[in-house]
mmCIF file of C-alpha atoms in Angstrom:
data_model
loop_
_atom_site.group_PDB
_atom_site.id
_atom_site.type_symbol
_atom_site.label_atom_id
_atom_site.label_comp_id
_atom_site.label_asym_id
_atom_site.label_seq_id
_atom_site.Cartn_x
_atom_site.Cartn_y
_atom_site.Cartn_z
ATOM 1 C CA MET A 3 -79.717 54.970 179.669
ATOM 2 C CA ASN A 4 -79.978 52.346 182.420
ATOM 3 C CA ASP A 5 -83.381 52.179 184.088
ATOM 4 C CA GLN A 6 -83.295 49.368 186.614
ATOM 5 C CA LEU A 7 -80.157 47.584 187.767
ATOM 6 C CA HIS A 8 -80.192 44.194 189.467
ATOM 7 C CA THR A 9 -76.905 43.218 191.083
ATOM 8 C CA GLU A 10 -75.932 39.986 192.809
ATOM 9 C CA GLU A 11 -78.070 40.876 195.829
ATOM 10 C CA ASN A 12 -81.347 40.714 193.915
ATOM 11 C CA ALA A 13 -80.458 39.183 190.531
ATOM 12 C CA LEU A 14 -81.616 35.736 191.627
ATOM 13 C CA ASP A 15 -85.004 37.071 192.740
ATOM 14 C CA ARG A 16 -85.559 38.905 189.444
ATOM 15 C CA LEU A 17 -84.585 35.871 187.399
ATOM 16 C CA SER A 18 -86.954 33.765 189.475
ATOM 17 C CA GLN A 19 -89.766 36.178 188.606
ATOM 18 C CA LEU A 20 -88.934 35.662 184.938
ATOM 19 C CA GLY A 21 -88.770 31.891 185.339
ATOM 20 C CA ILE A 22 -85.128 31.739 184.237
ATOM 21 C CA PRO A 23 -82.608 29.759 186.331
ATOM 22 C CA MET A 24 -79.382 31.677 186.839
ATOM 23 C CA THR A 25 -77.413 28.470 186.370
ATOM 24 C CA ALA A 26 -78.845 28.085 182.865
ATOM 25 C CA LEU A 27 -77.347 31.433 181.910
ATOM 26 C CA THR A 28 -73.965 31.097 183.610
ATOM 27 C CA GLU A 29 -73.453 27.491 182.570
ATOM 28 C CA SER A 30 -74.189 28.270 178.931
ATOM 29 C CA VAL A 31 -71.699 31.144 178.901
ATOM 30 C CA TRP A 32 -69.051 29.047 180.624
ATOM 31 C CA GLN A 33 -69.514 26.158 178.191
ATOM 32 C CA GLY A 34 -69.234 28.646 175.357
ATOM 33 C CA TYR A 35 -65.932 29.853 176.751
ATOM 34 C CA LEU A 36 -64.630 26.287 177.065
ATOM 35 C CA ALA A 37 -65.580 25.581 173.454
ATOM 36 C CA ARG A 38 -63.737 28.724 172.407
ATOM 37 C CA SER A 39 -60.671 27.769 174.428
ATOM 38 C CA ARG A 40 -60.341 24.553 172.455
ATOM 39 C CA THR A 41 -59.676 26.424 169.217
ATOM 40 C CA THR A 42 -56.136 26.914 167.938
ATOM 41 C CA SER A 43 -54.374 29.313 165.631
ATOM 42 C CA ASN A 44 -55.224 26.943 162.801
ATOM 43 C CA HIS A 45 -58.917 27.733 163.095
ATOM 44 C CA PRO A 46 -60.207 30.512 160.844
ATOM 45 C CA ARG A 47 -59.739 33.880 162.523
ATOM 46 C CA ILE A 48 -63.482 34.439 162.940
ATOM 47 C CA ALA A 49 -64.109 30.928 164.297
ATOM 48 C CA ARG A 50 -63.526 31.708 167.969
ATOM 49 C CA GLY A 51 -66.354 34.177 168.329
ATOM 50 C CA ILE A 52 -68.724 32.067 166.266
ATOM 51 C CA ILE A 53 -67.898 28.876 168.156
ATOM 52 C CA MET A 54 -68.393 30.523 171.555
ATOM 53 C CA TRP A 55 -71.662 32.152 170.499
ATOM 54 C CA ALA A 56 -73.027 28.956 168.943
ATOM 55 C CA GLU A 57 -72.180 26.873 172.012
ATOM 56 C CA VAL A 58 -73.816 29.381 174.354
ATOM 57 C CA VAL A 59 -76.986 29.343 172.242
ATOM 58 C CA ALA A 60 -77.079 25.536 172.155
ATOM 59 C CA VAL A 61 -76.386 24.972 175.857
ATOM 60 C CA LEU A 62 -78.856 27.678 176.894
ATOM 61 C CA ARG A 63 -81.590 26.018 174.861
ATOM 62 C CA GLU A 64 -80.799 22.645 176.379
ATOM 63 C CA GLN A 65 -80.791 24.099 179.906
ATOM 64 C CA LEU A 66 -84.165 25.788 179.406
ATOM 65 C CA ILE A 67 -86.098 22.952 177.743
ATOM 66 C CA SER A 68 -87.411 21.593 181.031
ATOM 67 C CA HIS A 69 -88.606 25.091 181.975
ATOM 68 C CA GLY A 70 -90.930 25.408 178.986
ATOM 69 C CA TRP A 71 -88.602 27.103 176.513
ATOM 70 C CA ILE A 72 -88.174 26.188 172.857
ATOM 71 C CA LYS A 73 -85.826 27.276 170.099
ATOM 72 C CA GLU A 74 -86.878 29.651 167.361
ATOM 73 C CA ASP A 75 -84.759 30.732 164.427
ATOM 74 C CA LYS A 76 -86.994 32.608 162.039
ATOM 75 C CA GLY A 77 -84.939 34.564 159.542
ATOM 76 C CA ASN A 78 -81.715 33.180 161.075
ATOM 77 C CA TYR A 79 -82.461 35.129 164.256
ATOM 78 C CA GLU A 80 -81.556 32.567 166.897
ATOM 79 C CA LEU A 81 -83.797 32.796 169.952
ATOM 80 C CA SER A 82 -84.757 30.825 173.017
ATOM 81 C CA VAL A 83 -88.474 31.400 173.521
ATOM 82 C CA ASN A 84 -91.033 30.865 176.255
ATOM 83 C CA GLN A 85 -94.340 31.503 174.512
ATOM 84 C CA LYS A 86 -96.391 31.096 177.671
ATOM 85 C CA ALA A 87 -94.391 33.768 179.477
ATOM 86 C CA GLY A 88 -94.065 35.933 176.371
ATOM 87 C CA LEU A 89 -90.274 36.009 176.674
ATOM 88 C CA ALA A 90 -87.337 35.510 174.336
ATOM 89 C CA ILE A 91 -83.576 35.498 174.850
ATOM 90 C CA VAL A 92 -80.999 36.327 172.193
ATOM 91 C CA VAL A 93 -77.282 35.772 172.774
ATOM 92 C CA THR A 94 -74.645 38.256 171.660
ATOM 93 C CA THR A 95 -71.110 39.347 172.456
ATOM 94 C CA GLY A 96 -70.942 42.493 174.558
ATOM 95 C CA ASP A 97 -68.289 45.172 174.822
ATOM 96 C CA GLU A 98 -65.946 45.745 177.771
ATOM 97 C CA ALA A 99 -68.726 47.412 179.810
ATOM 98 C CA THR A 100 -70.672 44.139 179.947
ATOM 99 C CA GLY A 101 -71.325 43.021 183.517
ATOM 100 C CA MET A 102 -69.970 46.267 184.952
ATOM 101 C CA ILE A 103 -72.051 48.267 187.433
ATOM 102 C CA GLY A 104 -72.227 51.955 186.575
ATOM 103 C CA ALA A 105 -71.328 51.349 182.931
ATOM 104 C CA MET A 106 -73.298 51.444 179.681
ATOM 105 C CA PRO A 107 -72.748 48.148 177.862
ATOM 106 C CA SER A 108 -73.556 47.532 174.229
ATOM 107 C CA ASN A 109 -73.256 44.774 171.696
ATOM 108 C CA LYS A 110 -69.730 44.450 170.314
ATOM 109 C CA CYS A 111 -70.788 44.232 166.664
ATOM 110 C CA PRO A 112 -73.674 46.152 165.056
ATOM 111 C CA LYS A 113 -76.951 44.266 164.828
ATOM 112 C CA GLY A 114 -79.489 44.239 162.039
ATOM 113 C CA VAL A 115 -83.182 44.685 161.516
ATOM 114 C CA ASN A 116 -84.242 41.734 163.711
ATOM 115 C CA THR A 117 -82.696 43.268 166.822
ATOM 116 C CA ALA A 118 -84.090 46.698 165.977
ATOM 117 C CA GLU A 119 -87.573 45.229 165.602
ATOM 118 C CA ALA A 120 -87.184 43.334 168.895
ATOM 119 C CA VAL A 121 -86.319 46.576 170.699
ATOM 120 C CA GLU A 122 -89.295 48.317 169.112
ATOM 121 C CA THR A 123 -91.575 45.489 170.217
ATOM 122 C CA ASN A 124 -90.165 45.708 173.753
ATOM 123 C CA ASN A 125 -91.127 49.378 173.861
ATOM 124 C CA GLN A 126 -94.607 48.736 172.482
ATOM 125 C CA LEU A 127 -95.292 45.985 174.980
ATOM 126 C CA ASP A 128 -93.996 48.154 177.818
ATOM 127 C CA MET A 129 -96.080 51.135 176.728
ATOM 128 C CA PHE A 130 -99.310 49.161 176.760
ATOM 129 C CA SER A 131 -98.451 46.711 179.541
ATOM 130 C CA GLU A 132 -101.255 47.915 181.804
ATOM 131 C CA LEU A 133 -103.816 47.331 179.064
ATOM 132 C CA LEU A 134 -102.618 43.929 177.879
ATOM 133 C CA PRO A 135 -104.072 41.525 176.949
ATOM 134 C CA ALA A 136 -106.989 43.805 176.047
ATOM 135 C CA ILE A 137 -105.082 45.280 173.106
ATOM 136 C CA GLU A 138 -104.944 42.473 170.588
ATOM 137 C CA ASP A 139 -102.988 44.279 167.886
ATOM 138 C CA ILE A 140 -99.888 44.601 170.084
ATOM 139 C CA GLN A 141 -98.227 41.243 169.657
ATOM 140 C CA GLY A 142 -94.787 39.850 170.153
ATOM 141 C CA LEU A 143 -92.278 38.717 172.711
ATOM 142 C CA THR A 144 -90.287 40.701 175.231
ATOM 143 C CA THR A 145 -86.737 40.047 174.071
ATOM 144 C CA TRP A 146 -83.892 39.978 176.588
ATOM 145 C CA VAL A 147 -80.240 39.995 175.550
ATOM 146 C CA LEU A 148 -77.679 37.678 177.124
ATOM 147 C CA LEU A 149 -74.494 39.738 176.797
ATOM 148 C CA MET A 150 -71.146 38.013 177.326
ATOM 149 C CA HIS A 151 -67.658 39.455 177.389
ATOM 150 C CA LEU A 152 -64.327 37.654 177.677
ATOM 151 C CA ALA A 153 -61.894 39.822 179.625
ATOM 152 C CA THR A 154 -58.269 39.074 180.462
ATOM 153 C CA ASP A 155 -58.963 37.276 183.723
ATOM 154 C CA GLU A 156 -62.711 36.664 183.774
ATOM 155 C CA VAL A 157 -65.845 36.108 181.749
ATOM 156 C CA ARG A 158 -68.561 38.680 182.475
ATOM 157 C CA CYS A 159 -72.187 38.426 181.439
ATOM 158 C CA GLU A 160 -75.590 39.927 182.066
ATOM 159 C CA LEU A 161 -79.194 39.387 181.014
ATOM 160 C CA SER A 162 -80.592 42.761 180.060
ATOM 161 C CA LEU A 163 -83.655 44.279 178.437
ATOM 162 C CA PRO A 164 -82.848 46.747 175.643
ATOM 163 C CA SER A 165 -84.916 49.906 175.254
ATOM 164 C CA SER A 166 -83.127 51.756 172.443
ATOM 165 C CA ILE A 167 -80.784 51.070 169.555
ATOM 166 C CA SER A 168 -78.985 53.305 167.064
ATOM 167 C CA ASN A 169 -76.970 52.246 164.024
ATOM 168 C CA GLY A 170 -77.116 48.658 165.173
ATOM 169 C CA LYS A 171 -75.714 49.383 168.645
ATOM 170 C CA ILE A 172 -77.914 49.104 171.744
ATOM 171 C CA ASN A 173 -77.611 52.344 173.716
ATOM 172 C CA GLY A 174 -80.307 52.017 176.345
ATOM 173 C CA TRP A 175 -81.552 49.373 178.753
ATOM 174 C CA LYS A 176 -84.786 49.192 180.705
ATOM 175 C CA GLU A 177 -83.353 46.521 183.002
ATOM 176 C CA ARG A 178 -79.943 44.995 183.563
ATOM 177 C CA ILE A 179 -79.457 41.785 185.542
ATOM 178 C CA ILE A 180 -75.768 41.468 186.369
ATOM 179 C CA LEU A 181 -74.672 37.828 186.608
ATOM 180 C CA PRO A 182 -71.723 36.558 188.668
ATOM 181 C CA SER A 183 -68.414 36.896 186.847
ATOM 182 C CA MET A 184 -66.475 33.714 186.122
ATOM 183 C CA PRO A 185 -62.756 34.034 186.975
ATOM 184 C CA LEU A 186 -60.253 32.339 184.709
ATOM 185 C CA ASN A 187 -57.935 30.467 187.031
ATOM 186 C CA ASP A 188 -54.875 28.461 186.110
ATOM 187 C CA ASP A 189 -56.970 25.430 185.215
ATOM 188 C CA SER A 190 -59.045 27.263 182.640
ATOM 189 C CA ILE A 191 -56.535 29.566 180.996
ATOM 190 C CA GLU A 192 -56.612 29.360 177.260
ATOM 191 C CA ILE A 193 -53.641 27.610 175.677
ATOM 192 C CA GLN A 194 -52.623 29.188 172.387
ATOM 193 C CA ALA A 195 -50.925 27.120 169.728
ATOM 194 C CA PRO A 196 -48.005 28.883 168.040
ATOM 195 C CA ASP A 197 -48.751 30.925 164.948
ATOM 196 C CA LEU A 198 -47.825 28.985 161.850
ATOM 197 C CA PRO A 199 -47.596 30.159 158.235
ATOM 198 C CA ASP A 200 -50.458 29.284 155.917
ATOM 199 C CA ILE A 201 -49.662 26.145 153.997
ATOM 200 C CA GLU A 202 -51.493 25.442 150.788
ATOM 201 C CA VAL A 203 -51.724 21.749 150.056
ATOM 202 C CA PRO A 204 -52.629 20.865 146.459
ATOM 203 C CA ILE A 205 -55.255 18.161 146.183
ATOM 204 C CA LYS A 206 -55.205 15.904 143.142
ATOM 205 C CA LYS A 207 -57.727 13.316 142.183
ATOM 206 C CA LYS A 208 -56.464 9.784 141.965
ATOM 207 C CA ALA A 209 -56.137 8.459 138.472
#
């Protein structure tokens, strides 16, 4: 379920409360798209998604450094973390409902134990929020998800706080902050190289 929805009218105010510049989020997603658009049909089929995701993670970290955020990648779970604020951001590809008001977005591909544990921690921290920091055994970061979705004519994204997950798919959000969509105009349309047959080139050592 969706609990609290922040649209363009109040998204900036909510992000300001969290200490997260909107430009850091939108710029990272846009740079990820540009990195993806530079791939060709000769890249491995899975490269596009990985390249876009990796670039978004890197640019987001760079954008947030001056705001007190650091990178954390324990167990290959790539996060941007603000320890002082008790916040973390994880980047993932969202489905077609991403950035859509009145929809229920989810992650495109199932997530593993790290995401499930992050959602559980979110719920624990929320449950005891009025008593913190008195309860010392409830530890962890509130983990937000930066969802991004590449549609036909735009890139949509949102920063949202998951509240439930089932079989690796997030199916509930406590908060959703809808970010401005980024239209793909003629100057940014992806140029596809023609599909070519696989060519195997034998490599021989020089004598």
